[in-house]
CSV table of C-alpha atoms in Angstrom, one decimal:
chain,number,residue,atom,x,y,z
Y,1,UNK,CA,-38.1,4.5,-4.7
Y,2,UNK,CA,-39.2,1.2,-2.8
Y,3,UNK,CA,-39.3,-0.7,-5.9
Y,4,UNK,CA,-36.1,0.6,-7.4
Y,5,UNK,CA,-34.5,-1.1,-3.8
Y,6,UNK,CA,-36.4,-3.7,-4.0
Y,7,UNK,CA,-34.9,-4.9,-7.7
Y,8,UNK,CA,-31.3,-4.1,-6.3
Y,9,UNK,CA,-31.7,-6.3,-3.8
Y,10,UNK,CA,-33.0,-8.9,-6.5
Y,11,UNK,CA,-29.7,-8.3,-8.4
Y,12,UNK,CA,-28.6,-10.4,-5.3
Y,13,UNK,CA,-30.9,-12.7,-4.3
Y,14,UNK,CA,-29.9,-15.6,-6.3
Y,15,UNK,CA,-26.0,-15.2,-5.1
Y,16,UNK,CA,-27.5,-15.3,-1.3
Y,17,UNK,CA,-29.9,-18.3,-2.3
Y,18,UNK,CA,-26.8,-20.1,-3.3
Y,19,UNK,CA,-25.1,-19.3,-0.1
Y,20,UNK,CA,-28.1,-20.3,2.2
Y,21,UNK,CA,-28.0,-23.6,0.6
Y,22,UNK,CA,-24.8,-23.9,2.4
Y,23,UNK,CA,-26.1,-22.8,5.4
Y,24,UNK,CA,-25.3,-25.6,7.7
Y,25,UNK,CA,-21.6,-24.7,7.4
Y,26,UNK,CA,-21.9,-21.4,7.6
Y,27,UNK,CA,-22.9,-21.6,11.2
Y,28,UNK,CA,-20.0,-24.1,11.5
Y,29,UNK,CA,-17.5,-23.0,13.7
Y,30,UNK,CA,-15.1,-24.3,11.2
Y,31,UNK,CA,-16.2,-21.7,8.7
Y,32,UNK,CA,-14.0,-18.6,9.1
Y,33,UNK,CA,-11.4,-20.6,9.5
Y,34,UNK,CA,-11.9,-22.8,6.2
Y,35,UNK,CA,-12.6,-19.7,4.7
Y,36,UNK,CA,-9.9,-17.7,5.7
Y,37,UNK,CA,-7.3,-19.7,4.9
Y,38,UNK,CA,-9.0,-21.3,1.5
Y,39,UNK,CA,-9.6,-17.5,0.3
Y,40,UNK,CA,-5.9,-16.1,1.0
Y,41,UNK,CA,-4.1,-19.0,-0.2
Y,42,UNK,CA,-6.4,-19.1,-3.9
Y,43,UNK,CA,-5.5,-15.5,-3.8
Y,44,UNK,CA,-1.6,-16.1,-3.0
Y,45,UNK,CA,-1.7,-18.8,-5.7
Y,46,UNK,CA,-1.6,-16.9,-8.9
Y,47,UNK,CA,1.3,-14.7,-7.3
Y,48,UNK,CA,3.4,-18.2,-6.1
Y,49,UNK,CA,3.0,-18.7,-10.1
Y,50,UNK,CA,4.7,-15.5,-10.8
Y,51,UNK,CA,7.4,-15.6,-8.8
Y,52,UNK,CA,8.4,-18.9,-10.5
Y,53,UNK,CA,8.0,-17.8,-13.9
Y,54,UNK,CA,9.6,-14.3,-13.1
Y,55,UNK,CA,13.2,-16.7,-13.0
Y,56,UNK,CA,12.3,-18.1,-16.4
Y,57,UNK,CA,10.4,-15.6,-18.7
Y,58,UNK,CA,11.6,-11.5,-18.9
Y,59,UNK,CA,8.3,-10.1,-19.1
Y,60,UNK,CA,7.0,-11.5,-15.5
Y,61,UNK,CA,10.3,-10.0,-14.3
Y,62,UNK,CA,10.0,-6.5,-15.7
Y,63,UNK,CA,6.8,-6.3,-13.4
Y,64,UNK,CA,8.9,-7.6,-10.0
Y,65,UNK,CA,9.5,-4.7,-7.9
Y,66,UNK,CA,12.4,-5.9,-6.8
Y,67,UNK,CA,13.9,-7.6,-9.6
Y,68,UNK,CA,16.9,-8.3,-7.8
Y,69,UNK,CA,15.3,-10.2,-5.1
Y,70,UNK,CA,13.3,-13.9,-5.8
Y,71,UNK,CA,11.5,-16.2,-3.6
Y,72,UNK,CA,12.6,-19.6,-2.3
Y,73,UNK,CA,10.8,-22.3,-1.3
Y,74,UNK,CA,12.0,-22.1,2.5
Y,75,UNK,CA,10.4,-18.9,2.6
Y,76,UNK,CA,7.2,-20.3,1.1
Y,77,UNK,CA,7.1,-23.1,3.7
Y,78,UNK,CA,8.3,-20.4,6.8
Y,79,UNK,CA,5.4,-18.2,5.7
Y,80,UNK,CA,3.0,-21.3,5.3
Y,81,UNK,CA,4.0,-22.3,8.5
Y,82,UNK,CA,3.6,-19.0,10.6
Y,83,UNK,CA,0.2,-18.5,8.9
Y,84,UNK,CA,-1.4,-22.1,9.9
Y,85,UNK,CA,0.3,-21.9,13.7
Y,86,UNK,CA,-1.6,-18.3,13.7
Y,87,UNK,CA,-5.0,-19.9,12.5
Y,88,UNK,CA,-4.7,-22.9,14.3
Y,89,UNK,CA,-3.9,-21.9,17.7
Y,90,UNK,CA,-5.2,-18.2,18.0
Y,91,UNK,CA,-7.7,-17.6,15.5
Y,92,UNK,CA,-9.4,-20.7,15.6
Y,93,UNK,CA,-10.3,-20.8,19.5
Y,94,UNK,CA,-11.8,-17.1,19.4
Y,95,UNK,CA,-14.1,-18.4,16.6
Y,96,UNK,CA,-14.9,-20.5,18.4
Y,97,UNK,CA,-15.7,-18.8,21.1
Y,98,UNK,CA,-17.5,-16.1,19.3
Y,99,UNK,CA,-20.1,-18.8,17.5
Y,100,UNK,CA,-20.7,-19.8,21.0
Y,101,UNK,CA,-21.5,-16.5,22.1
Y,102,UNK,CA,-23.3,-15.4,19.1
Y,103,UNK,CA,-24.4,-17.7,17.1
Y,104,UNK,CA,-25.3,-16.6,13.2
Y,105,UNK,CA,-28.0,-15.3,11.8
Y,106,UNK,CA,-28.8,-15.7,8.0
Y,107,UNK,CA,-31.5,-13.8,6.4
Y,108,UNK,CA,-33.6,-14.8,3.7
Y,109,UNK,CA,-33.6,-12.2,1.7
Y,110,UNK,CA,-30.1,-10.6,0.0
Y,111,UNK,CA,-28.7,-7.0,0.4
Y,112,UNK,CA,-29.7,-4.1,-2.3
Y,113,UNK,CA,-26.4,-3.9,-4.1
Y,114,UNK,CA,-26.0,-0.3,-3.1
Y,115,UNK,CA,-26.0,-0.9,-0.1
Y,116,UNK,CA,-23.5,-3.5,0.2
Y,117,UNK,CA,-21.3,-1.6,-2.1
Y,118,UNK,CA,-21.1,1.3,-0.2
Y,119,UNK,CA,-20.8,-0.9,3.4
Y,120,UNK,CA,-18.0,-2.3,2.0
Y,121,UNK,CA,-16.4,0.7,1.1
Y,122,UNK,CA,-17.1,2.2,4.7
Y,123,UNK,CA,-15.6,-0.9,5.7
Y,124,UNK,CA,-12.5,-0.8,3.9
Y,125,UNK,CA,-12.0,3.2,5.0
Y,126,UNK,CA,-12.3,2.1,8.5
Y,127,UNK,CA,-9.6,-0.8,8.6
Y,128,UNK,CA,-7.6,1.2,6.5
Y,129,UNK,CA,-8.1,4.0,9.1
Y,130,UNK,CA,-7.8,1.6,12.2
Y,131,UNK,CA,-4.6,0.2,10.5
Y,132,UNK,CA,-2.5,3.3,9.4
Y,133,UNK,CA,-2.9,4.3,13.6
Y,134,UNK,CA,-1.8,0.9,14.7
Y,135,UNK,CA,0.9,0.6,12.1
Y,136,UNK,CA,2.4,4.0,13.2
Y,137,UNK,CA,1.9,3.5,16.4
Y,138,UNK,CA,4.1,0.3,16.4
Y,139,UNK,CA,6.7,2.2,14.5
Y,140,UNK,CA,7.0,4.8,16.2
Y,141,UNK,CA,7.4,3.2,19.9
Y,142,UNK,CA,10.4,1.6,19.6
Y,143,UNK,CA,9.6,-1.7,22.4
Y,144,UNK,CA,6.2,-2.4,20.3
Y,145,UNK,CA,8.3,-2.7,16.9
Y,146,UNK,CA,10.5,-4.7,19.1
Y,147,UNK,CA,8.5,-7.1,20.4
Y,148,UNK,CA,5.0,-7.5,18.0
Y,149,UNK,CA,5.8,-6.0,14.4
Y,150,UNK,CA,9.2,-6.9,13.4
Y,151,UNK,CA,8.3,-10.3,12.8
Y,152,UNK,CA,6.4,-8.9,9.8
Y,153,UNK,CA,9.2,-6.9,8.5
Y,154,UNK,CA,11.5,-10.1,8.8
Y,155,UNK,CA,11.3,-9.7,4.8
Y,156,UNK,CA,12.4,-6.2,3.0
Y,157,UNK,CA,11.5,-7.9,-0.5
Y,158,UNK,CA,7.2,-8.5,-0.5
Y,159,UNK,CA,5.7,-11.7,-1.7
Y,160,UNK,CA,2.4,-12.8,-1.3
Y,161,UNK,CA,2.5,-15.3,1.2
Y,162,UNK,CA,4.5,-12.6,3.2
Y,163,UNK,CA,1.0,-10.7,3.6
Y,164,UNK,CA,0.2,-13.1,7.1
Y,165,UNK,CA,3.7,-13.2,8.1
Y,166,UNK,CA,3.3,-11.4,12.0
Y,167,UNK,CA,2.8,-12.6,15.1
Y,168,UNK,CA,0.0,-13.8,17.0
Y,169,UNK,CA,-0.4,-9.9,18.5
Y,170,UNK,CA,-0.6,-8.1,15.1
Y,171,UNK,CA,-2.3,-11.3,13.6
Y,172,UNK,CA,-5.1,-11.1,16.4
Y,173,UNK,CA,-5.3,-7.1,16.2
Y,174,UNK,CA,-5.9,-6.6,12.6
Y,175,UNK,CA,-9.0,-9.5,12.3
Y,176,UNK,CA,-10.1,-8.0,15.1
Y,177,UNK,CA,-10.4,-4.7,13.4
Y,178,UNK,CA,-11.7,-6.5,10.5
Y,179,UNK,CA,-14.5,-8.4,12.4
Y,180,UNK,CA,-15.6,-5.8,14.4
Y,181,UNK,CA,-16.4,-3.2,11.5
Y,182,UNK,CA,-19.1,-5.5,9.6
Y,183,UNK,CA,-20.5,-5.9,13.3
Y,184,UNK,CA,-20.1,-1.7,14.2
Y,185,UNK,CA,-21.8,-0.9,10.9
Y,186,UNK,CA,-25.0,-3.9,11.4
Y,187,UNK,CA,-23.9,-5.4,7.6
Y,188,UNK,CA,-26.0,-8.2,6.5
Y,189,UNK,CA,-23.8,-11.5,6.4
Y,190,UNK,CA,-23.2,-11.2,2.7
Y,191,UNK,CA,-22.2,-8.0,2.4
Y,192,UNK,CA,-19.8,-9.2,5.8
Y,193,UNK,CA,-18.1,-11.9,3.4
Y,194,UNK,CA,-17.4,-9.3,0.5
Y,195,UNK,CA,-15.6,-7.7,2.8
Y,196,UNK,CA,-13.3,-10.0,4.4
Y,197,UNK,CA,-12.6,-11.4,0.1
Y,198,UNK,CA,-11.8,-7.7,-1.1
Y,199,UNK,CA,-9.5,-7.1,2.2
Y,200,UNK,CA,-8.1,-10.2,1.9
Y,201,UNK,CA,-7.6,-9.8,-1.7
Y,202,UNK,CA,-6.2,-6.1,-1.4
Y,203,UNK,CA,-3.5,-7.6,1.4
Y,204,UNK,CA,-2.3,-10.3,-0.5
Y,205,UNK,CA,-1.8,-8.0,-3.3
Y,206,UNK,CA,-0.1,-5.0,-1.8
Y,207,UNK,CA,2.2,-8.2,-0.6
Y,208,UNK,CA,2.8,-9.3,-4.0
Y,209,UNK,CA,5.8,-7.5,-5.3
Y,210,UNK,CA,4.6,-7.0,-8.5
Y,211,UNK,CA,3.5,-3.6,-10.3
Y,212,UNK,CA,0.8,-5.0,-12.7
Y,213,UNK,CA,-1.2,-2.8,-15.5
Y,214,UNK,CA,-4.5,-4.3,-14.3
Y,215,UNK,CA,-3.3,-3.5,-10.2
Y,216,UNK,CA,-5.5,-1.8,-8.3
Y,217,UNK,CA,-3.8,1.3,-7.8
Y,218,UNK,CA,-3.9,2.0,-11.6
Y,219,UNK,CA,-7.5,1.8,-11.5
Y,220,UNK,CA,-8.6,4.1,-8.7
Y,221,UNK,CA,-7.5,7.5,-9.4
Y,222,UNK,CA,-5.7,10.6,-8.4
Y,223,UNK,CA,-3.2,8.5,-6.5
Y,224,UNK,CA,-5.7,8.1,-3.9
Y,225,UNK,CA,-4.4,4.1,-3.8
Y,226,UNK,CA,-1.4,3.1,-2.9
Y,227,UNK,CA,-1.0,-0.5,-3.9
Y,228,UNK,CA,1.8,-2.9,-4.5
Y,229,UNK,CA,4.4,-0.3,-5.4
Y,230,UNK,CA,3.4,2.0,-1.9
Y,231,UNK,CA,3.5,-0.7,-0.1
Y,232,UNK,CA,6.9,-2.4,-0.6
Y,233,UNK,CA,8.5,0.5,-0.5
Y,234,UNK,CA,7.5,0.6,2.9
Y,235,UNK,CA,9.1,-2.7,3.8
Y,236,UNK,CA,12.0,-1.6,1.7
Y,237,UNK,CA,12.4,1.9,4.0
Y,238,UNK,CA,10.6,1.3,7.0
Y,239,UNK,CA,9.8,5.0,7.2
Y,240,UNK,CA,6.7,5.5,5.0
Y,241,UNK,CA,3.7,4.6,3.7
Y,242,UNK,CA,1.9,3.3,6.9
Y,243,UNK,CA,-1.5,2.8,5.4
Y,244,UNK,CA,-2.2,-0.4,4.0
Y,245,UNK,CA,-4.1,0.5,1.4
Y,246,UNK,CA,-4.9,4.4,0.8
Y,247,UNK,CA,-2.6,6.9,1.0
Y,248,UNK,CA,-4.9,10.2,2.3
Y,249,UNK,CA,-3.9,9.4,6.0
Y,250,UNK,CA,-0.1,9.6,5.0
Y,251,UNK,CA,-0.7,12.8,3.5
Y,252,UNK,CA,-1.6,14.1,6.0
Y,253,UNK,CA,0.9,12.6,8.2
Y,254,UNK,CA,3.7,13.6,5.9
Y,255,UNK,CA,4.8,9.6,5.5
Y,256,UNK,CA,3.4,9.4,2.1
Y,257,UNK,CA,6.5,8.0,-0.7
Y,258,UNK,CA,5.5,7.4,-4.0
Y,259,UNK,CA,9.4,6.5,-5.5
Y,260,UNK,CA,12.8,5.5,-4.5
């Protein structure tokens, strides 16, 4: 049984040889910022693409949810701009502060596979978890929608970009939640960055506003993924849908819409 987790962890081991060659900026303080934003907007890219073909070609727009709706270029800019003041002057500093406090370790050797598969996973169940309760929670309480979340609901129809549109507050709340449970669950640093990728990556898209074939909800089954579609319905109504990405805990909350 050793070996068998010994040779997952060499499925690895050249990926994480690749990243320790880069090891000085990985204990950069600049790094989760560069990497942040450089990972969310590659992501938002191929979306920003979209929405300008979707006003040229019919096939992009029979995939819009929204059809109605497009995307101009002051939004693009508003969102840019809220995201870099966010990075700039909020998360930046904490980084900073937190490679001061606690500076990185990098192991030689990589993950087993399993195990980083399965830590992401826990990872993802936990933010969605820690996510659904904050998102209710500022819906519900009528002075916190006021005053932190509305700023992310500034837009009914999603877009990609609009995925970091929120203030500093929500900003600051959700990457803490998304630091913290890498840290809670003692993931190795590799398995940490899959993480923050696939939940950027899932954010962006249920931000999209498209309903692809390949989308992830099409590809996890029994409707246990929300998605795109889940998820813009939610800033269509404002009443439902409350997890960002799986839909058990609106089950059982009774906020679960899957259609107009």
């Amino acid at each position: 049984m050793s070996n068998l987790w010994s040779e997952m962890a060499m499925l690895l081991q050249p990926l994480w040889t690749f990243v320790l060659g880069h090891a000085p900026l990985l204990r950069s303080p600049f790094f989760p910022l560069l990497f942040s934003l450089s990972v969310y907007l590659s992501f938002c890219l191929p979306f920003l693409l979209l929405d300008t073909l979707s006003t040229r070609w019919a096939w992009v727009l029979r995939y819009k949810l929204q059809p109605q709706s497009s995307i101009s270029w002051s939004s693009v800019r508003r969102c840019l701009a809220l995201t870099l003041y966010n990075h700039l002057v909020f998360i930046f500093p904490l980084t900073v502060l937190h490679w001061y406090l606690r500076r990185v370790h990098l192991p030689e050797e990589a993950p087993p596979l399993p195990r980083l598969l399965a830590q992401v996973l826990v990872c993802l169940l936990l933010f969605d978890f820690q996510s659904f309760t904050w998102h209710l929670l500022h819906h519900r309480v009528p002075w916190l929608y006021r005053t932190f979340h509305k700023v992310h609901h500034t837009y009914t129809s999603t877009s990609a970009l609009t995925a970091e549109y929120s203030g500093a507050w929500e900003t600051l709340s959700l990457g803490l939640f998304a630091a913290a449970n890498p840290l809670l669950l003692g993931c190795h640093p590799l398995t940490e960055l899959a993480f923050f990728v696939v939940n950027i990556w899932l954010s962006v898209e249920d931000h999209c506003g498209y309903d692809l074939p390949w989308a992830t909800h099409r590809l996890v089954p029994l409707g246990l993924y929300g998605g795109a579609r889940h998820h813009d319905l939610h800033h269509l109504k404002s009443k439902c849908n409350f997890a960002p990405y799986f839909t058990h805990w609106d089950r059982l909350a009774g906020t679960l819409q899957t259609q107009d």
